[in-house]
Structure formats: structure tokens, C-alpha cells
CSV table of C-alpha atoms in Angstrom, one decimal:
chain,number,residue,atom,x,y,z
N,1,MET,CA,11.7,-11.0,-15.6
N,2,ILE,CA,11.7,-8.5,-13.0
N,3,ILE,CA,8.8,-10.1,-11.1
N,4,ASN,CA,9.3,-13.8,-10.5
N,5,TYR,CA,7.0,-14.6,-7.8
N,6,ILE,CA,3.4,-14.0,-7.3
N,7,THR,CA,3.8,-13.0,-3.7
N,8,ASP,CA,6.4,-10.3,-4.8
N,9,ASN,CA,3.6,-8.1,-4.0
N,10,ASP,CA,2.4,-6.1,-0.8
N,11,LEU,CA,0.3,-7.9,1.6
N,12,TYR,CA,-2.6,-5.6,1.8
N,13,LYS,CA,-3.3,-6.6,-1.9
N,14,PHE,CA,-4.2,-10.0,-0.8
N,15,THR,CA,-6.1,-9.0,2.2
N,16,MET,CA,-8.3,-6.6,0.1
N,17,GLN,CA,-8.5,-9.3,-2.6
N,18,TYR,CA,-10.0,-11.8,-0.4
N,19,ALA,CA,-12.3,-9.0,1.1
N,20,ALA,CA,-13.4,-7.9,-2.6
N,21,LEU,CA,-13.7,-11.7,-3.6
N,22,THR,CA,-16.2,-12.3,-0.6
N,23,LEU,CA,-18.3,-9.0,-0.7
N,24,TYR,CA,-18.0,-7.6,-4.2
N,25,PRO,CA,-17.3,-10.8,-6.6
N,26,LEU,CA,-19.2,-8.6,-9.4
N,27,GLY,CA,-17.6,-5.5,-8.9
N,28,LYS,CA,-15.8,-3.9,-11.8
N,29,VAL,CA,-13.0,-1.3,-11.4
N,30,LYS,CA,-10.6,0.7,-13.6
N,31,TYR,CA,-7.1,1.8,-12.6
N,32,LYS,CA,-4.9,4.6,-13.8
N,33,PHE,CA,-1.2,5.4,-13.9
N,34,ILE,CA,-0.5,8.9,-12.5
N,35,ASN,CA,3.0,10.2,-13.3
N,36,ARG,CA,3.3,12.9,-10.6
N,37,GLY,CA,7.0,13.8,-11.2
N,38,LYS,CA,6.1,14.2,-15.0
N,39,ASP,CA,9.1,12.1,-16.0
N,40,ASP,CA,9.9,11.4,-19.4
N,41,PHE,CA,10.2,7.8,-20.4
N,42,PRO,CA,12.9,6.6,-22.8
N,43,ASP,CA,11.9,5.4,-26.2
N,44,GLY,CA,10.7,1.9,-26.1
N,45,PHE,CA,9.7,1.8,-22.6
N,46,ALA,CA,6.0,0.9,-23.1
N,47,SER,CA,7.3,-2.3,-25.3
N,48,ARG,CA,9.5,-3.4,-22.7
N,49,LEU,CA,7.0,-3.1,-20.2
N,50,GLN,CA,4.6,-4.9,-22.0
N,51,GLU,CA,6.9,-7.7,-22.2
N,52,GLU,CA,7.3,-7.6,-18.6
N,53,VAL,CA,3.5,-7.7,-18.1
N,54,ASP,CA,2.9,-10.7,-20.5
N,55,ALA,CA,5.4,-12.8,-18.7
N,56,MET,CA,3.5,-12.4,-15.5
N,57,ALA,CA,0.9,-14.5,-16.8
N,58,GLN,CA,3.1,-17.5,-16.0
N,59,LEU,CA,3.3,-16.7,-12.3
N,60,LYS,CA,1.7,-19.0,-9.7
N,61,LEU,CA,1.7,-19.6,-6.2
N,62,THR,CA,4.4,-22.2,-5.1
N,63,LYS,CA,4.0,-24.6,-2.4
N,64,ASP,CA,6.3,-22.8,-0.3
N,65,GLU,CA,4.5,-19.6,-0.7
N,66,TYR,CA,1.1,-21.3,-0.1
N,67,ASP,CA,2.4,-22.9,3.2
N,68,PHE,CA,4.0,-19.7,4.4
N,69,MET,CA,0.9,-17.6,3.8
N,70,LEU,CA,-1.2,-20.4,5.5
N,71,ARG,CA,1.1,-20.3,8.5
N,72,LYS,CA,1.7,-16.5,8.6
N,73,CYS,CA,-1.4,-15.0,7.4
N,74,TYR,CA,-3.8,-16.9,9.6
N,75,TYR,CA,-6.7,-14.5,8.9
N,76,LEU,CA,-7.0,-15.7,5.3
N,77,PRO,CA,-8.8,-18.8,5.1
N,78,PRO,CA,-7.7,-22.0,3.2
N,79,ALA,CA,-10.5,-21.5,0.7
N,80,TYR,CA,-8.9,-18.1,-0.4
N,81,MET,CA,-5.5,-19.6,-0.3
N,82,ASP,CA,-6.9,-22.5,-2.9
N,83,TYR,CA,-8.3,-19.6,-5.0
N,84,LEU,CA,-4.8,-17.8,-5.0
N,85,SER,CA,-3.3,-21.0,-6.0
N,86,ALA,CA,-5.4,-21.1,-9.0
N,87,TYR,CA,-5.0,-17.3,-9.8
N,88,ARG,CA,-3.2,-16.4,-12.9
N,89,PHE,CA,-2.4,-12.5,-14.0
N,90,ASP,CA,-4.3,-11.8,-17.2
N,91,PRO,CA,-2.4,-9.4,-19.2
N,92,GLY,CA,-5.4,-8.4,-21.2
N,93,GLU,CA,-6.6,-6.6,-18.2
N,94,VAL,CA,-3.7,-4.1,-18.7
N,95,LYS,CA,-3.5,-1.5,-21.5
N,96,ILE,CA,-0.1,0.3,-22.1
N,97,SER,CA,1.0,3.0,-24.7
N,98,GLN,CA,3.5,5.5,-25.0
N,99,THR,CA,3.6,9.0,-26.9
N,100,GLY,CA,7.1,10.4,-26.9
N,101,GLY,CA,8.1,10.5,-23.2
N,102,HIS,CA,4.6,10.1,-22.1
N,103,LEU,CA,3.4,6.9,-20.7
N,104,ASP,CA,-0.2,5.9,-20.6
N,105,ILE,CA,-1.3,2.6,-18.3
N,106,SER,CA,-4.8,1.6,-17.5
N,107,ILE,CA,-6.3,-1.6,-15.8
N,108,GLU,CA,-9.9,-2.8,-16.1
N,109,GLY,CA,-11.7,-5.7,-15.1
N,110,TYR,CA,-13.3,-7.4,-12.1
N,111,TRP,CA,-12.1,-5.8,-8.8
N,112,TYR,CA,-11.0,-9.2,-7.1
N,113,LYS,CA,-8.8,-10.0,-10.2
N,114,THR,CA,-7.3,-6.6,-11.2
N,115,ILE,CA,-6.4,-5.8,-7.6
N,116,LEU,CA,-3.1,-7.6,-7.7
N,117,TRP,CA,-1.6,-5.6,-10.7
N,118,GLU,CA,-0.8,-2.1,-8.9
N,119,VAL,CA,2.3,-2.9,-6.9
N,120,PRO,CA,4.2,-5.3,-9.1
N,121,LEU,CA,3.5,-2.9,-12.0
N,122,MET,CA,4.8,0.2,-10.4
N,123,ALA,CA,7.9,-2.0,-9.2
N,124,ILE,CA,8.6,-2.8,-12.8
N,125,ILE,CA,8.2,0.6,-13.9
N,126,SER,CA,10.6,1.8,-11.3
N,127,GLU,CA,13.3,-0.9,-12.0
N,128,LEU,CA,12.8,-0.7,-15.8
N,129,TYR,CA,13.4,3.0,-15.7
N,130,PHE,CA,16.7,3.0,-14.0
N,131,LYS,CA,17.8,0.1,-16.1
N,132,MET,CA,16.7,1.9,-19.4
N,133,THR,CA,18.2,5.1,-18.2
N,134,GLY,CA,21.5,3.4,-17.3
N,135,GLN,CA,21.4,4.5,-13.6
N,136,PRO,CA,23.2,1.9,-11.7
N,137,GLY,CA,22.8,2.9,-8.2
N,138,ASN,CA,25.4,2.6,-5.3
N,139,PRO,CA,27.4,-0.6,-4.8
N,140,THR,CA,26.2,-3.6,-2.6
N,141,GLU,CA,28.6,-2.6,0.3
N,142,GLN,CA,27.3,0.9,0.4
N,143,VAL,CA,23.6,-0.2,0.6
N,144,VAL,CA,24.3,-2.7,3.3
N,145,GLU,CA,26.2,0.0,5.3
N,146,THR,CA,23.6,2.6,4.8
N,147,THR,CA,20.8,0.3,5.7
N,148,ALA,CA,22.5,-1.0,8.8
N,149,GLY,CA,23.4,2.7,9.9
N,150,LYS,CA,19.4,3.5,9.7
N,151,ALA,CA,18.7,0.2,11.6
N,152,LYS,CA,21.1,1.0,14.4
N,153,LEU,CA,19.5,4.4,14.5
N,154,TYR,CA,16.0,3.0,14.9
N,155,GLN,CA,17.2,0.4,17.4
N,156,GLY,CA,18.7,3.3,19.4
N,157,LEU,CA,15.3,5.2,19.4
N,158,GLY,CA,13.8,2.2,20.9
N,159,ILE,CA,11.0,2.0,18.0
N,160,LYS,CA,9.5,-0.7,15.5
N,161,VAL,CA,10.2,-0.2,11.8
N,162,ALA,CA,8.7,-2.1,8.9
N,163,ASP,CA,9.4,-2.1,5.1
N,164,PHE,CA,6.8,-0.6,3.0
N,165,GLY,CA,8.9,0.0,-0.1
N,166,THR,CA,8.1,-2.6,-3.0
N,167,ARG,CA,6.3,-0.1,-5.3
N,168,ARG,CA,9.0,2.5,-5.8
N,169,ARG,CA,12.2,0.2,-5.1
N,170,PHE,CA,15.3,0.6,-7.0
N,171,SER,CA,15.2,-3.1,-8.0
N,172,PHE,CA,14.2,-6.4,-6.6
N,173,GLU,CA,18.0,-7.1,-5.8
N,174,ASN,CA,18.4,-4.0,-3.8
N,175,HIS,CA,15.0,-4.7,-2.0
N,176,ASP,CA,16.2,-8.3,-1.0
N,177,LEU,CA,19.7,-6.7,0.1
N,178,VAL,CA,17.8,-4.3,2.2
N,179,ILE,CA,15.5,-6.8,3.9
N,180,GLY,CA,18.5,-9.2,4.4
N,181,THR,CA,20.3,-6.4,6.3
N,182,LEU,CA,17.4,-5.3,8.4
N,183,ASN,CA,16.5,-8.6,9.3
N,184,LYS,CA,19.6,-8.7,11.5
N,185,TYR,CA,18.1,-6.2,13.7
N,186,ARG,CA,14.9,-8.0,14.7
N,187,ASP,CA,14.4,-6.1,17.9
N,188,THR,CA,13.6,-2.8,15.8
N,189,PHE,CA,12.7,-4.6,12.3
N,190,VAL,CA,9.3,-6.3,12.6
N,191,GLY,CA,8.6,-7.2,8.9
N,192,THR,CA,7.9,-6.0,5.5
N,193,SER,CA,5.0,-5.5,3.3
N,194,ASN,CA,6.4,-7.9,0.6
N,195,VAL,CA,5.2,-11.1,1.0
N,196,TYR,CA,7.8,-13.0,-0.9
N,197,LEU,CA,10.7,-11.4,1.2
N,198,ALA,CA,8.8,-11.9,4.3
N,199,MET,CA,8.8,-15.8,3.4
N,200,LYS,CA,12.5,-15.6,2.3
N,201,TYR,CA,13.5,-14.0,5.6
N,202,ASP,CA,10.8,-15.7,7.8
N,203,THR,CA,9.6,-12.5,9.1
N,204,THR,CA,6.1,-11.0,9.4
N,205,PRO,CA,4.2,-9.9,6.2
N,206,ILE,CA,2.7,-6.5,7.4
N,207,GLY,CA,-0.4,-4.7,5.8
N,208,THR,CA,-4.1,-4.2,6.1
N,209,HIS,CA,-5.9,-2.2,3.4
N,210,ALA,CA,-5.2,0.7,1.0
N,211,HIS,CA,-7.0,3.9,-0.2
N,212,GLU,CA,-8.9,2.0,-3.0
N,213,TRP,CA,-10.7,0.1,-0.2
N,214,PHE,CA,-12.5,3.5,0.9
N,215,MET,CA,-12.7,4.8,-2.8
N,216,PHE,CA,-14.6,1.8,-3.8
N,217,HIS,CA,-17.0,2.1,-1.0
N,218,ALA,CA,-17.5,5.6,-1.9
N,219,ALA,CA,-18.8,4.7,-5.2
N,220,GLN,CA,-21.2,2.0,-3.8
N,221,TYR,CA,-22.5,4.2,-0.8
N,222,GLY,CA,-21.4,7.9,-1.4
N,223,ALA,CA,-18.6,9.7,-0.1
N,224,LYS,CA,-20.5,10.5,3.2
N,225,TYR,CA,-20.7,7.0,4.1
N,226,ALA,CA,-17.5,5.8,2.5
N,227,ASN,CA,-15.5,5.6,5.8
N,228,ARG,CA,-18.1,3.9,7.8
N,229,ALA,CA,-19.2,1.3,5.1
N,230,ALA,CA,-15.4,0.5,4.4
N,231,LEU,CA,-14.6,0.0,8.0
N,232,GLU,CA,-17.8,-2.0,8.8
N,233,ASN,CA,-17.1,-4.3,5.8
N,234,TRP,CA,-13.5,-4.7,7.1
N,235,VAL,CA,-14.7,-5.8,10.3
N,236,LYS,CA,-17.2,-8.0,8.9
N,237,THR,CA,-14.3,-9.9,6.9
N,238,TYR,CA,-11.7,-9.9,9.3
N,239,ARG,CA,-13.5,-10.0,12.7
N,240,GLY,CA,-10.9,-7.7,14.6
N,241,ASP,CA,-7.7,-9.0,12.8
N,242,LEU,CA,-5.8,-6.7,10.6
N,243,GLY,CA,-6.8,-3.6,12.9
N,244,ILE,CA,-5.1,-0.6,11.5
N,245,ALA,CA,-7.4,1.7,9.7
N,246,LEU,CA,-6.2,4.0,7.0
N,247,SER,CA,-7.3,7.6,7.8
N,248,ASP,CA,-6.8,9.8,4.8
N,249,THR,CA,-8.6,8.9,1.9
N,250,PHE,CA,-11.2,11.7,2.2
N,251,THR,CA,-9.0,13.7,4.8
N,252,THR,CA,-8.4,12.8,8.5
N,253,GLU,CA,-10.8,15.5,9.6
N,254,VAL,CA,-13.8,13.6,7.8
N,255,PHE,CA,-12.3,10.1,9.0
N,256,PHE,CA,-12.6,11.0,12.5
N,257,ARG,CA,-16.1,12.1,12.2
N,258,ASP,CA,-16.9,8.4,11.2
N,259,PHE,CA,-14.1,6.9,13.6
N,260,ASP,CA,-16.6,6.5,16.7
N,261,THR,CA,-16.2,4.8,19.8
N,262,LEU,CA,-17.0,1.6,18.5
N,263,PHE,CA,-14.4,1.5,15.8
N,264,ALA,CA,-11.8,3.5,18.0
N,265,LYS,CA,-12.0,0.7,20.6
N,266,LEU,CA,-12.2,-2.3,17.9
N,267,PHE,CA,-9.3,-1.0,15.7
N,268,ASP,CA,-5.7,-1.3,17.2
N,269,GLY,CA,-5.0,1.9,15.6
N,270,VAL,CA,-4.6,4.2,12.6
N,271,ARG,CA,-2.3,4.9,9.7
N,272,GLN,CA,-1.0,8.3,8.7
N,273,ASP,CA,-0.1,8.5,5.1
N,274,SER,CA,-0.2,12.3,4.2
N,275,GLY,CA,-0.1,15.6,5.8
N,276,ASP,CA,1.9,16.8,8.8
N,277,PRO,CA,2.7,13.7,11.1
N,278,ILE,CA,3.0,15.8,14.4
N,279,GLU,CA,-0.4,17.5,13.6
N,280,PHE,CA,-2.0,14.2,12.6
N,281,ALA,CA,-0.5,12.7,16.2
N,282,GLU,CA,-2.1,15.4,18.0
N,283,LYS,CA,-5.5,15.2,16.5
N,284,THR,CA,-5.4,11.4,16.9
N,285,ILE,CA,-4.5,11.7,20.5
N,286,ALA,CA,-7.4,14.3,21.0
N,287,HIS,CA,-9.7,12.0,19.3
N,288,TYR,CA,-8.9,9.1,21.6
N,289,THR,CA,-9.0,11.1,24.6
N,290,ARG,CA,-12.4,12.6,23.7
N,291,LEU,CA,-13.5,9.2,23.4
N,292,ARG,CA,-12.2,8.2,26.9
N,293,ILE,CA,-9.7,5.7,25.4
N,294,ASN,CA,-6.2,5.8,26.7
N,295,PRO,CA,-4.0,6.8,23.5
N,296,LEU,CA,-1.1,4.6,25.0
N,297,SER,CA,-3.5,1.6,24.3
N,298,LYS,CA,-3.5,2.5,20.6
N,299,THR,CA,-0.9,2.8,17.7
N,300,ILE,CA,-0.3,5.2,14.8
N,301,VAL,CA,1.6,3.6,11.9
N,302,PHE,CA,3.5,6.6,10.4
N,303,SER,CA,4.0,5.8,6.6
N,304,ASP,CA,4.4,8.9,4.5
N,305,ALA,CA,7.7,9.7,3.0
N,306,LEU,CA,9.7,8.8,5.9
N,307,ASP,CA,13.6,9.3,6.6
N,308,PRO,CA,15.8,8.9,9.5
N,309,LYS,CA,15.3,12.8,10.7
N,310,THR,CA,11.5,12.6,10.2
N,311,VAL,CA,11.3,9.4,12.2
N,312,GLU,CA,13.3,10.9,15.0
N,313,LYS,CA,11.2,14.0,15.0
N,314,ILE,CA,8.2,12.0,15.2
N,315,THR,CA,9.5,9.6,17.9
N,316,ASN,CA,10.7,12.5,20.2
N,317,HIS,CA,7.1,14.1,19.9
N,318,CYS,CA,4.9,11.0,20.5
N,319,LYS,CA,7.0,9.1,23.1
N,320,GLY,CA,4.9,8.6,26.2
N,321,LYS,CA,1.7,10.0,24.6
N,322,ILE,CA,0.7,7.3,22.2
N,323,GLY,CA,1.9,4.0,20.5
N,324,MET,CA,3.8,4.2,17.3
N,325,SER,CA,5.6,2.3,14.6
N,326,PHE,CA,6.9,3.2,11.4
N,327,GLY,CA,6.3,1.8,7.9
N,328,ILE,CA,9.3,3.0,5.8
N,329,GLY,CA,9.2,2.8,1.9
N,330,THR,CA,11.5,4.5,-0.5
N,331,ASN,CA,14.2,5.6,1.9
N,332,PHE,CA,14.7,1.8,2.5
N,333,THR,CA,14.4,0.4,-0.9
N,334,ASN,CA,15.4,3.3,-3.2
N,335,ASP,CA,18.3,5.2,-1.3
N,336,VAL,CA,21.0,4.4,-3.8
N,337,GLY,CA,22.0,7.7,-5.1
N,338,VAL,CA,19.2,8.2,-7.8
N,339,GLU,CA,16.1,10.2,-7.7
N,340,PRO,CA,13.1,7.8,-7.0
N,341,ARG,CA,10.1,8.0,-9.3
N,342,ASN,CA,7.1,10.0,-8.0
N,343,MET,CA,4.3,8.1,-9.6
N,344,VAL,CA,1.2,6.0,-8.4
N,345,ILE,CA,-1.3,3.8,-9.8
N,346,LYS,CA,-4.7,4.5,-8.3
N,347,LEU,CA,-8.4,3.4,-8.6
N,348,SER,CA,-10.1,5.6,-11.1
N,349,ASN,CA,-13.7,4.4,-11.9
N,350,VAL,CA,-16.0,1.9,-10.4
N,351,MET,CA,-19.0,0.2,-12.3
N,352,THR,CA,-22.2,1.4,-10.3
N,353,ASP,CA,-25.7,0.5,-12.1
N,354,GLY,CA,-24.1,-0.1,-15.4
N,355,HIS,CA,-22.2,2.9,-15.7
N,356,TRP,CA,-18.6,3.9,-14.8
N,357,SER,CA,-18.4,6.2,-11.9
N,358,GLU,CA,-15.3,8.4,-11.2
N,359,VAL,CA,-13.7,7.9,-7.8
N,360,ILE,CA,-11.4,10.2,-6.1
N,361,LYS,CA,-8.8,10.5,-3.2
N,362,LEU,CA,-8.7,13.6,-0.9
N,363,SER,CA,-5.3,13.5,0.9
N,364,ASP,CA,-4.3,15.6,3.7
N,365,THR,CA,-1.6,16.8,1.5
N,366,PRO,CA,-3.6,18.7,-1.5
N,367,GLY,CA,-1.0,17.8,-4.1
N,368,LYS,CA,-1.8,14.3,-3.6
N,369,HIS,CA,-5.6,14.5,-4.5
N,370,THR,CA,-6.5,12.2,-7.4
N,371,GLY,CA,-9.4,12.4,-9.7
N,372,GLY,CA,-10.7,15.1,-12.0
N,373,THR,CA,-10.9,18.5,-10.7
N,374,ASN,CA,-14.9,18.8,-11.1
N,375,ALA,CA,-15.1,15.5,-9.1
N,376,VAL,CA,-12.8,16.5,-6.4
N,377,GLU,CA,-14.6,19.9,-5.9
N,378,ARG,CA,-18.1,18.2,-5.8
N,379,ILE,CA,-17.0,15.7,-3.3
N,380,LYS,CA,-15.2,18.4,-1.1
N,381,ALA,CA,-18.4,20.2,-1.1
N,382,GLU,CA,-20.6,17.1,-0.3
N,383,LEU,CA,-18.2,16.4,2.7
N,384,GLY,CA,-18.0,20.2,3.8
N,385,ILE,CA,-14.4,20.6,3.5
């Protein structure tokens, strides 16, 4: 099995699961696999993937995982942890097919149940692809040396970095090796989005919410009110904890229309996940300044396709202007001499009033929009962008 632990998943899946379970226990959704890189998958890939998905039905929370999350994830109540102890993946929620090199994957069911599939599924697809195409990656010694070199660079920049690389990692073993190496530099490495590896190395699990949180609210309340409703319900659930708001589900421009003084003061900062990071930083600084909030009291978490060169450029630009930290994904967990897969699994539909409504994402990077062309254009017109 590629996934051997129920917590081999990103923290924000568990935090969103608790919120979905609390606020939308009857919400039904669909997810869709999007192969942005147009990769051809080898013959028999779907069958191997199905075997891995079926095996995940056996996963359950261990006592060590339960105790760790209860201690570190203090914002998740014991009642939720008891629910998670009883949770089992249902492979019947996942549909997989393959035609030639084209892979189709969809997920359907109650939101609070299906929400945990996305990240481990992507991790399986990535690792299985490299195994079946015979790409061994760099040897252990080189991975350790490369990772340590990056940690020392970030240490020298005086910044905080976290690992956000579960979904497109080369392999679990490589991910484990990377975290073990980074964990030796605790003055710069502050944690990982992967809950299992956070437990193994006794570091902090990191994350808040993802695009789907805002996309689901757009289906419930309309795109114009989606950001506000999503933020209000996050506050309602977590009462000030988990205070980094994702900014680009319907573009940063639209987000800042809704990120008023109340939200700007209440949330610790924002996460940048698409577009130009320097432009985003300037917009964010200007927004806080306009609201008479000292930008240095807030944080931008940069998390879009980061590498050492980009991190250094952002650091040099933002130092002394606004707080910053960095969530680094593929460059940590799949920097082994192969070409990482360009793929996502995104929320595609939400059940509203007995009918499936298509949901979309409008990124600050146009090529990262998701959803049908007609729906994208309709929402853009509705939002005036």
C-alpha cells in the first residue's frame, strides 16, 4: 500500500471536515481529477490505482494518531476526534476509468465523508506514476544533501518555512526523508501540512482551509457572497484559531472587497497561492494600510510553486514591510530529478435544491481556472472581473 496511515493527509482536510460535519452534514458534492499536464498514464494504471483505493478502506486512526491530534490540534474538539476514530474510507465513493493514456477519476458523496480523498489520492497517483514508468529518482544521499542545502539557505534568510508537499510528492519514503532532514533545522522549519509526518517528527501540523471551502459556499450563497460567507462560517467554527485566509478562489481583487476591517483584524493573515507574489504582497500591504492596520502585525503565507530563488526574491522584497512565511510543496517533496505531475483534484459540483450545481475557481493565474468555460465566464461577469 502507498497510503498506510489515515493521517497521511493534509491538516486542512481534517479542519474542513470538522467544519463541514458541523455546518453542512447533508451537503453532497462531486470532485473531479484534472490532468493539467496532459500526461499519458501507462497501461493498467487505473487497475493499480483501484487496488490502492480499495486498500484504503482498512485504514483507521491509531491511538498514537488520536493522542497526537488531540494534543497538537487543540482547535478540534474531542467529539470530532471520536468521529474520526470511527471514520473509514468508502472506495465506492471513487470512480476510476482509463481509456488509452487518459485517466478519469470522480468522487461523489456527502461532503464531510468525501473530503478526505483528494490529497491521498493525488499522492497515490504521483507515486504510482513514477513507479510504473520506471523513474527511480535521486539516491537518498543526494536528497538529504539537497534538502539540507535549502534549509541552510532559508535559515540564512531568517525566514520560517513549512512543508506543503503531500499531494505531488515523489513517494512517501522520499517525503519522510525530506521531513526528517528539515526537522534538524527547527529555527527555520516550523512544521508540515502532513499530519502523520508531523506526529512522527513531533513538529507542528499546519493548515487552515482550501479553495473548496469557498467554492462550496458559492454554491450555497452565490459567488458575490461566497468569500464573506466562507470567512464568517470559518470564524463561527474556530473562533479565531486557524487564522490564515486563502485569498484567490475568486481572485484576490474580489477577495479584498470582502476582507473588511473586521476580517482583516480577526484573521492573522492571508495565503497567496497563485499570480505574482510580489504584486500580491503590495496589494496586501496596501489593503492593510488602507484599513489602518499595521502590515507588520499580519502575515502572508506564500505557497505557490516556490523554489529557493523565488523565496529569496519574495523575502528581499517583503522584509520590514509585512510578516511572511512560506509553505513549500513540490520543491521539497519531488525534487529528485523527475518532472513532477501537473494535476489537481477539485470540487466540481455541489447539490443545491436537489440539483447538481457546477462550481468554479477563478485563480489569479488564468491558466489555473477550474470549471466549464460558460460557468467561468458567467461568474466573472457576475463578479465584474
